[in-house]
JSON list of C-alpha atoms and ligand atoms in Angstrom, two decimals:
[
{"chain": "A", "resi": 992, "resn": "MET", "atom": "CA", "xyz": [-21.98, -9.20, -22.89]},
{"chain": "A", "resi": 993, "resn": "PRO", "atom": "CA", "xyz": [-21.50, -6.53, -20.20]},
{"chain": "A", "resi": 994, "resn": "GLU", "atom": "CA", "xyz": [-23.78, -8.41, -17.79]},
{"chain": "A", "resi": 995, "resn": "SER", "atom": "CA", "xyz": [-21.30, -11.16, -16.86]},
{"chain": "A", "resi": 996, "resn": "ALA", "atom": "CA", "xyz": [-18.28, -8.87, -17.02]},
{"chain": "A", "resi": 997, "resn": "LYS", "atom": "CA", "xyz": [-20.04, -6.54, -14.64]},
{"chain": "A", "resi": 998, "resn": "SER", "atom": "CA", "xyz": [-20.85, -9.25, -12.13]},
{"chain": "A", "resi": 999, "resn": "LEU", "atom": "CA", "xyz": [-17.24, -10.41, -12.25]},
{"chain": "A", "resi": 1000, "resn": "PHE", "atom": "CA", "xyz": [-16.19, -6.81, -11.61]},
{"chain": "A", "resi": 1001, "resn": "VAL", "atom": "CA", "xyz": [-18.56, -6.58, -8.64]},
{"chain": "A", "resi": 1002, "resn": "VAL", "atom": "CA", "xyz": [-17.07, -9.77, -7.17]},
{"chain": "A", "resi": 1003, "resn": "GLY", "atom": "CA", "xyz": [-13.64, -8.20, -7.64]},
{"chain": "A", "resi": 1004, "resn": "LEU", "atom": "CA", "xyz": [-14.80, -5.06, -5.84]},
{"chain": "A", "resi": 1005, "resn": "ARG", "atom": "CA", "xyz": [-16.15, -7.12, -2.97]},
{"chain": "A", "resi": 1006, "resn": "ASN", "atom": "CA", "xyz": [-12.88, -9.03, -2.61]},
{"chain": "A", "resi": 1007, "resn": "SER", "atom": "CA", "xyz": [-10.86, -5.82, -2.83]},
{"chain": "A", "resi": 1008, "resn": "HIS", "atom": "CA", "xyz": [-12.99, -4.24, -0.14]},
{"chain": "A", "resi": 1009, "resn": "ALA", "atom": "CA", "xyz": [-12.31, -7.21, 2.15]},
{"chain": "A", "resi": 1010, "resn": "MET", "atom": "CA", "xyz": [-8.61, -6.89, 1.29]},
{"chain": "A", "resi": 1011, "resn": "GLU", "atom": "CA", "xyz": [-8.61, -3.20, 2.26]},
{"chain": "A", "resi": 1012, "resn": "ILE", "atom": "CA", "xyz": [-10.38, -3.95, 5.55]},
{"chain": "A", "resi": 1013, "resn": "GLN", "atom": "CA", "xyz": [-7.57, -6.39, 6.25]},
{"chain": "A", "resi": 1014, "resn": "ALA", "atom": "CA", "xyz": [-4.99, -3.77, 5.23]},
{"chain": "A", "resi": 1015, "resn": "ARG", "atom": "CA", "xyz": [-6.57, -1.25, 7.57]},
{"chain": "A", "resi": 1016, "resn": "GLU", "atom": "CA", "xyz": [-6.49, -3.67, 10.50]},
{"chain": "A", "resi": 1017, "resn": "LEU", "atom": "CA", "xyz": [-2.89, -4.65, 9.80]},
{"chain": "A", "resi": 1018, "resn": "MET", "atom": "CA", "xyz": [-1.72, -1.05, 9.68]},
{"chain": "A", "resi": 1019, "resn": "GLU", "atom": "CA", "xyz": [-3.70, -0.03, 12.74]},
{"chain": "A", "resi": 1020, "resn": "ARG", "atom": "CA", "xyz": [-2.09, -2.84, 14.76]},
{"chain": "A", "resi": 1021, "resn": "GLN", "atom": "CA", "xyz": [1.37, -2.18, 13.36]},
{"chain": "A", "resi": 1022, "resn": "SER", "atom": "CA", "xyz": [1.33, 1.60, 13.70]},
{"chain": "A", "resi": 1023, "resn": "GLU", "atom": "CA", "xyz": [0.40, 1.20, 17.37]},
{"chain": "A", "resi": 1024, "resn": "ARG", "atom": "CA", "xyz": [3.51, -0.92, 17.93]},
{"chain": "A", "resi": 1025, "resn": "THR", "atom": "CA", "xyz": [6.17, 0.80, 15.84]},
{"chain": "A", "resi": 1026, "resn": "ASP", "atom": "CA", "xyz": [7.26, 3.63, 18.14]},
{"chain": "A", "resi": 1027, "resn": "ASP", "atom": "CA", "xyz": [10.88, 2.42, 17.96]},
{"chain": "A", "resi": 1028, "resn": "TYR", "atom": "CA", "xyz": [10.87, 2.98, 14.20]},
{"chain": "A", "resi": 1029, "resn": "PRO", "atom": "CA", "xyz": [9.50, 6.51, 13.68]},
{"chain": "A", "resi": 1030, "resn": "GLU", "atom": "CA", "xyz": [9.96, 6.55, 9.89]},
{"chain": "A", "resi": 1031, "resn": "VAL", "atom": "CA", "xyz": [8.08, 3.28, 9.55]},
{"chain": "A", "resi": 1032, "resn": "LYS", "atom": "CA", "xyz": [5.39, 4.51, 11.90]},
{"chain": "A", "resi": 1033, "resn": "ALA", "atom": "CA", "xyz": [4.97, 7.74, 9.93]},
{"chain": "A", "resi": 1034, "resn": "ARG", "atom": "CA", "xyz": [4.69, 5.89, 6.60]},
{"chain": "A", "resi": 1035, "resn": "LEU", "atom": "CA", "xyz": [2.23, 3.35, 8.06]},
{"chain": "A", "resi": 1036, "resn": "THR", "atom": "CA", "xyz": [0.12, 6.15, 9.49]},
{"chain": "A", "resi": 1037, "resn": "MET", "atom": "CA", "xyz": [0.09, 7.90, 6.11]},
{"chain": "A", "resi": 1038, "resn": "HIS", "atom": "CA", "xyz": [-0.86, 4.71, 4.29]},
{"chain": "A", "resi": 1039, "resn": "LEU", "atom": "CA", "xyz": [-3.53, 3.96, 6.88]},
{"chain": "A", "resi": 1040, "resn": "ALA", "atom": "CA", "xyz": [-5.18, 7.27, 5.96]},
{"chain": "A", "resi": 1041, "resn": "GLU", "atom": "CA", "xyz": [-4.85, 6.38, 2.26]},
{"chain": "A", "resi": 1042, "resn": "THR", "atom": "CA", "xyz": [-6.33, 2.96, 2.93]},
{"chain": "A", "resi": 1043, "resn": "LYS", "atom": "CA", "xyz": [-9.43, 4.52, 4.52]},
{"chain": "A", "resi": 1044, "resn": "GLU", "atom": "CA", "xyz": [-9.83, 6.63, 1.36]},
{"chain": "A", "resi": 1045, "resn": "GLN", "atom": "CA", "xyz": [-9.39, 3.52, -0.77]},
{"chain": "A", "resi": 1046, "resn": "LEU", "atom": "CA", "xyz": [-12.23, 1.87, 1.12]},
{"chain": "A", "resi": 1047, "resn": "VAL", "atom": "CA", "xyz": [-14.46, 4.89, 0.45]},
{"chain": "A", "resi": 1048, "resn": "ARG", "atom": "CA", "xyz": [-13.51, 4.76, -3.25]},
{"chain": "A", "resi": 1049, "resn": "LEU", "atom": "CA", "xyz": [-14.40, 1.08, -3.50]},
{"chain": "A", "resi": 1050, "resn": "GLU", "atom": "CA", "xyz": [-17.72, 1.76, -1.76]},
{"chain": "A", "resi": 1051, "resn": "GLN", "atom": "CA", "xyz": [-18.43, 4.59, -4.22]},
{"chain": "A", "resi": 1052, "resn": "ILE", "atom": "CA", "xyz": [-17.72, 2.32, -7.18]},
{"chain": "A", "resi": 1053, "resn": "PHE", "atom": "CA", "xyz": [-19.80, -0.43, -5.58]},
{"chain": "A", "resi": 1054, "resn": "GLU", "atom": "CA", "xyz": [-22.77, 1.91, -5.28]},
{"chain": "A", "resi": 1055, "resn": "SER", "atom": "CA", "xyz": [-22.29, 3.19, -8.83]},
{"chain": "A", "resi": 1056, "resn": "CYS", "atom": "CA", "xyz": [-22.71, -0.44, -9.91]},
{"chain": "A", "resi": 1057, "resn": "GLY", "atom": "CA", "xyz": [-26.13, -0.44, -8.24]},
{"chain": "A", "resi": 1058, "resn": "GLU", "atom": "CA", "xyz": [-24.96, -2.56, -5.30]},
{"chain": "A", "resi": 1059, "resn": "SER", "atom": "CA", "xyz": [-25.70, -1.82, -1.65]},
{"chain": "A", "resi": 1060, "resn": "THR", "atom": "CA", "xyz": [-22.68, -1.35, 0.59]},
{"chain": "A", "resi": 1061, "resn": "SER", "atom": "CA", "xyz": [-24.65, -2.93, 3.44]},
{"chain": "A", "resi": 1062, "resn": "THR", "atom": "CA", "xyz": [-23.86, -6.29, 1.83]},
{"chain": "A", "resi": 1063, "resn": "LEU", "atom": "CA", "xyz": [-20.11, -5.72, 2.27]},
{"chain": "A", "resi": 1064, "resn": "LYS", "atom": "CA", "xyz": [-18.60, -7.69, 5.11]},
{"chain": "A", "resi": 1065, "resn": "ASP", "atom": "CA", "xyz": [-16.71, -5.46, 7.49]},
{"chain": "A", "resi": 1066, "resn": "THR", "atom": "CA", "xyz": [-15.10, -7.86, 9.93]},
{"chain": "A", "resi": 1067, "resn": "ALA", "atom": "CA", "xyz": [-14.53, -11.32, 8.45]},
{"chain": "A", "resi": 1068, "resn": "GLN", "atom": "CA", "xyz": [-11.11, -10.59, 6.99]},
{"chain": "A", "resi": 1069, "resn": "SER", "atom": "CA", "xyz": [-10.03, -8.26, 9.77]},
{"chain": "A", "resi": 1070, "resn": "ILE", "atom": "CA", "xyz": [-9.65, -11.19, 12.15]},
{"chain": "A", "resi": 1071, "resn": "MET", "atom": "CA", "xyz": [-6.93, -12.54, 9.91]},
{"chain": "A", "resi": 1072, "resn": "GLY", "atom": "CA", "xyz": [-5.14, -9.19, 9.87]},
{"chain": "A", "resi": 1073, "resn": "ASN", "atom": "CA", "xyz": [-5.17, -9.04, 13.63]},
{"chain": "A", "resi": 1074, "resn": "MET", "atom": "CA", "xyz": [-3.89, -12.57, 13.90]},
{"chain": "A", "resi": 1075, "resn": "MET", "atom": "CA", "xyz": [-1.00, -11.82, 11.57]},
{"chain": "A", "resi": 1076, "resn": "ALA", "atom": "CA", "xyz": [0.03, -8.75, 13.56]},
{"chain": "A", "resi": 1077, "resn": "MET", "atom": "CA", "xyz": [-0.33, -10.63, 16.85]},
{"chain": "A", "resi": 1078, "resn": "ALA", "atom": "CA", "xyz": [1.65, -13.63, 15.66]},
{"chain": "A", "resi": 1079, "resn": "HIS", "atom": "CA", "xyz": [4.49, -11.31, 14.66]},
{"chain": "A", "resi": 1080, "resn": "SER", "atom": "CA", "xyz": [4.34, -9.39, 17.93]},
{"chain": "A", "resi": 1081, "resn": "VAL", "atom": "CA", "xyz": [5.31, -12.49, 19.91]},
{"chain": "A", "resi": 1082, "resn": "ALA", "atom": "CA", "xyz": [8.70, -12.71, 18.26]},
{"chain": "A", "resi": 1083, "resn": "GLY", "atom": "CA", "xyz": [11.44, -10.15, 18.90]},
{"chain": "A", "resi": 1084, "resn": "ASP", "atom": "CA", "xyz": [11.96, -9.51, 15.21]},
{"chain": "A", "resi": 1085, "resn": "GLU", "atom": "CA", "xyz": [8.38, -8.28, 14.74]},
{"chain": "A", "resi": 1086, "resn": "ILE", "atom": "CA", "xyz": [9.55, -5.26, 12.72]},
{"chain": "A", "resi": 1087, "resn": "LEU", "atom": "CA", "xyz": [11.29, -7.51, 10.19]},
{"chain": "A", "resi": 1088, "resn": "LYS", "atom": "CA", "xyz": [8.39, -9.95, 9.80]},
{"chain": "A", "resi": 1089, "resn": "ASN", "atom": "CA", "xyz": [5.96, -7.08, 9.44]},
{"chain": "A", "resi": 1090, "resn": "THR", "atom": "CA", "xyz": [8.19, -5.53, 6.79]},
{"chain": "A", "resi": 1091, "resn": "PHE", "atom": "CA", "xyz": [8.20, -8.76, 4.78]},
{"chain": "A", "resi": 1092, "resn": "ALA", "atom": "CA", "xyz": [4.43, -9.17, 5.23]},
{"chain": "A", "resi": 1093, "resn": "ASN", "atom": "CA", "xyz": [3.83, -5.58, 4.12]},
{"chain": "A", "resi": 1094, "resn": "ASN", "atom": "CA", "xyz": [6.05, -6.08, 1.09]},
{"chain": "A", "resi": 1095, "resn": "ALA", "atom": "CA", "xyz": [3.87, -9.04, 0.09]},
{"chain": "A", "resi": 1096, "resn": "PHE", "atom": "CA", "xyz": [0.58, -7.38, 1.00]},
{"chain": "A", "resi": 1097, "resn": "GLU", "atom": "CA", "xyz": [1.18, -4.18, -0.97]},
{"chain": "A", "resi": 1098, "resn": "ASN", "atom": "CA", "xyz": [2.09, -6.20, -4.05]},
{"chain": "A", "resi": 1099, "resn": "PHE", "atom": "CA", "xyz": [-1.08, -8.27, -3.60]},
{"chain": "A", "resi": 1100, "resn": "GLU", "atom": "CA", "xyz": [-3.05, -5.04, -3.56]},
{"chain": "A", "resi": 1101, "resn": "ILE", "atom": "CA", "xyz": [-1.31, -3.80, -6.72]},
{"chain": "A", "resi": 1102, "resn": "ALA", "atom": "CA", "xyz": [-2.37, -6.96, -8.55]},
{"chain": "A", "resi": 1103, "resn": "ALA", "atom": "CA", "xyz": [-5.96, -6.62, -7.29]},
{"chain": "A", "resi": 1104, "resn": "TYR", "atom": "CA", "xyz": [-6.26, -3.03, -8.58]},
{"chain": "A", "resi": 1105, "resn": "ARG", "atom": "CA", "xyz": [-4.64, -3.90, -11.90]},
{"chain": "A", "resi": 1106, "resn": "SER", "atom": "CA", "xyz": [-7.17, -6.68, -12.31]},
{"chain": "A", "resi": 1107, "resn": "LEU", "atom": "CA", "xyz": [-10.11, -4.37, -11.54]},
{"chain": "A", "resi": 1108, "resn": "LEU", "atom": "CA", "xyz": [-8.71, -1.83, -14.00]},
{"chain": "A", "resi": 1109, "resn": "ALA", "atom": "CA", "xyz": [-8.47, -4.52, -16.66]},
{"chain": "A", "resi": 1110, "resn": "MET", "atom": "CA", "xyz": [-12.19, -5.27, -16.20]},
{"chain": "A", "resi": 1111, "resn": "CYS", "atom": "CA", "xyz": [-13.46, -1.67, -16.19]},
{"chain": "A", "resi": 1112, "resn": "GLY", "atom": "CA", "xyz": [-14.05, -1.38, -19.92]},
{"chain": "A", "resi": 1113, "resn": "ALA", "atom": "CA", "xyz": [-15.77, -4.74, -20.38]},
{"chain": "A", "resi": 1114, "resn": "ALA", "atom": "CA", "xyz": [-17.85, -4.19, -17.24]},
{"chain": "A", "resi": 1115, "resn": "GLY", "atom": "CA", "xyz": [-19.09, -0.84, -18.57]},
{"chain": "A", "resi": 1116, "resn": "VAL", "atom": "CA", "xyz": [-17.79, 1.10, -15.58]},
{"chain": "A", "resi": 1117, "resn": "GLU", "atom": "CA", "xyz": [-15.19, 3.40, -17.10]},
{"chain": "A", "resi": 1118, "resn": "SER", "atom": "CA", "xyz": [-16.15, 5.95, -14.47]},
{"chain": "A", "resi": 1119, "resn": "ALA", "atom": "CA", "xyz": [-14.38, 3.78, -11.89]},
{"chain": "A", "resi": 1120, "resn": "ARG", "atom": "CA", "xyz": [-11.03, 4.01, -13.70]},
{"chain": "A", "resi": 1121, "resn": "PRO", "atom": "CA", "xyz": [-9.67, 7.25, -12.19]},
{"chain": "A", "resi": 1122, "resn": "LEU", "atom": "CA", "xyz": [-10.59, 6.12, -8.66]},
{"chain": "A", "resi": 1123, "resn": "LEU", "atom": "CA", "xyz": [-8.91, 2.74, -9.13]},
{"chain": "A", "resi": 1124, "resn": "GLU", "atom": "CA", "xyz": [-5.87, 4.37, -10.71]},
{"chain": "A", "resi": 1125, "resn": "LYS", "atom": "CA", "xyz": [-5.51, 6.66, -7.71]},
{"chain": "A", "resi": 1126, "resn": "SER", "atom": "CA", "xyz": [-5.58, 3.71, -5.31]},
{"chain": "A", "resi": 1127, "resn": "LEU", "atom": "CA", "xyz": [-3.18, 1.74, -7.52]},
{"chain": "A", "resi": 1128, "resn": "GLU", "atom": "CA", "xyz": [-0.73, 4.64, -7.46]},
{"chain": "A", "resi": 1129, "resn": "GLU", "atom": "CA", "xyz": [-0.86, 4.75, -3.66]},
{"chain": "A", "resi": 1130, "resn": "GLU", "atom": "CA", "xyz": [-0.22, 1.00, -3.44]},
{"chain": "A", "resi": 1131, "resn": "GLU", "atom": "CA", "xyz": [2.70, 1.26, -5.85]},
{"chain": "A", "resi": 1132, "resn": "LYS", "atom": "CA", "xyz": [4.26, 4.05, -3.80]},
{"chain": "A", "resi": 1133, "resn": "MET", "atom": "CA", "xyz": [3.80, 2.14, -0.56]},
{"chain": "A", "resi": 1134, "resn": "ALA", "atom": "CA", "xyz": [5.16, -1.08, -2.08]},
{"chain": "A", "resi": 1135, "resn": "ALA", "atom": "CA", "xyz": [8.22, 0.80, -3.37]},
{"chain": "A", "resi": 1136, "resn": "TRP", "atom": "CA", "xyz": [8.76, 2.43, 0.02]},
{"chain": "A", "resi": 1137, "resn": "VAL", "atom": "CA", "xyz": [8.58, -0.88, 1.88]},
{"chain": "A", "resi": 1138, "resn": "ALA", "atom": "CA", "xyz": [10.94, -2.55, -0.59]},
{"chain": "A", "resi": 1139, "resn": "GLU", "atom": "CA", "xyz": [13.41, 0.33, -0.49]},
{"chain": "A", "resi": 1140, "resn": "ASN", "atom": "CA", "xyz": [13.50, 0.29, 3.29]},
{"chain": "A", "resi": 1141, "resn": "VAL", "atom": "CA", "xyz": [14.15, -3.41, 3.93]},
{"chain": "A", "resi": 1142, "resn": "GLU", "atom": "CA", "xyz": [17.90, -2.88, 4.37]},
{"chain": "A", "resi": 1143, "resn": "SER", "atom": "CA", "xyz": [17.63, 0.24, 6.50]},
{"chain": "A", "resi": 1144, "resn": "VAL", "atom": "CA", "xyz": [14.98, -1.31, 8.77]},
{"chain": "A", "resi": 1145, "resn": "THR", "atom": "CA", "xyz": [17.19, -4.38, 9.15]},
{"chain": "A", "resi": 1146, "resn": "ARG", "atom": "CA", "xyz": [20.20, -2.25, 10.09]},
{"chain": "A", "resi": 1147, "resn": "GLN", "atom": "CA", "xyz": [18.10, -0.24, 12.57]},
{"chain": "A", "resi": 1148, "resn": "TYR", "atom": "CA", "xyz": [16.83, -3.46, 14.10]},
{"chain": "A", "resi": 1149, "resn": "MET", "atom": "CA", "xyz": [20.38, -4.80, 14.49]},
{"chain": "A", "resi": 1150, "resn": "ALA", "atom": "CA", "xyz": [21.54, -1.54, 16.06]},
{"chain": "A", "resi": 1151, "resn": "LYS", "atom": "CA", "xyz": [18.64, -1.53, 18.52]},
{"chain": "A", "resi": 1152, "resn": "GLU", "atom": "CA", "xyz": [19.34, -5.11, 19.50]},
{"chain": "A", "resi": 1153, "resn": "GLY", "atom": "CA", "xyz": [23.03, -4.29, 19.96]},
{"chain": "A", "resi": 1154, "resn": "ILE", "atom": "CA", "xyz": [24.00, -6.82, 17.33]},
{"chain": "A", "resi": 1155, "resn": "VAL", "atom": "CA", "xyz": [27.50, -6.19, 16.03]},
{"chain": "A", "resi": 1156, "resn": "ALA", "atom": "CA", "xyz": [29.10, -7.38, 12.82]},
{"chain": "A", "resi": 1157, "resn": "ALA", "atom": "CA", "xyz": [31.06, -10.62, 12.89]},
{"chain": "A", "resi": 1158, "resn": "GLY", "atom": "CA", "xyz": [34.73, -10.05, 13.62]},
{"chain": "A", "resi": 1159, "resn": "VAL", "atom": "CA", "xyz": [34.17, -6.65, 15.29]},
{"chain": "B", "resi": 1894, "resn": "MG", "atom": "MG1", "xyz": [-4.80, -0.56, -0.02]},
{"chain": "B", "resi": 1895, "resn": "FE", "atom": "FE1", "xyz": [-1.87, -0.69, 0.52]}
]
């Protein structure tokens, strides 16, 4: 019974921690390079702070499961995050590609937290629920913000590039 559910939960925690390290790296790189889009920069900076809290929450839950946080990898995934941000920075439409990537990433995170929440009961770690729900709420708000701002970011990008509508 709870033994296997708990080990599955711990694997999920480990993967989510790696995911949040990647999120942190992505947002650090992006927020450094988004001066032309102050609203995006402000939201990224806010979510970067939330992401650091999410990492602490995952570490707390990890420890409450009797696991040592020293076994969590801190860099492996971050290389990928850096590569994504760098690849996008080469192209002129970096802001658009980053917006699409963030839209995908935040929804990935939502699924990861929902999955952890679905395991809480069976894993015998109900105490983790409020922490995971808090992080899930932050991801949902960030995902909604990114999705709601696709059009406005696109219009800002076009204006900055001096792109005019066809026929004007
Ligand atoms: Mg996150
Ligand atoms: Fe997030």
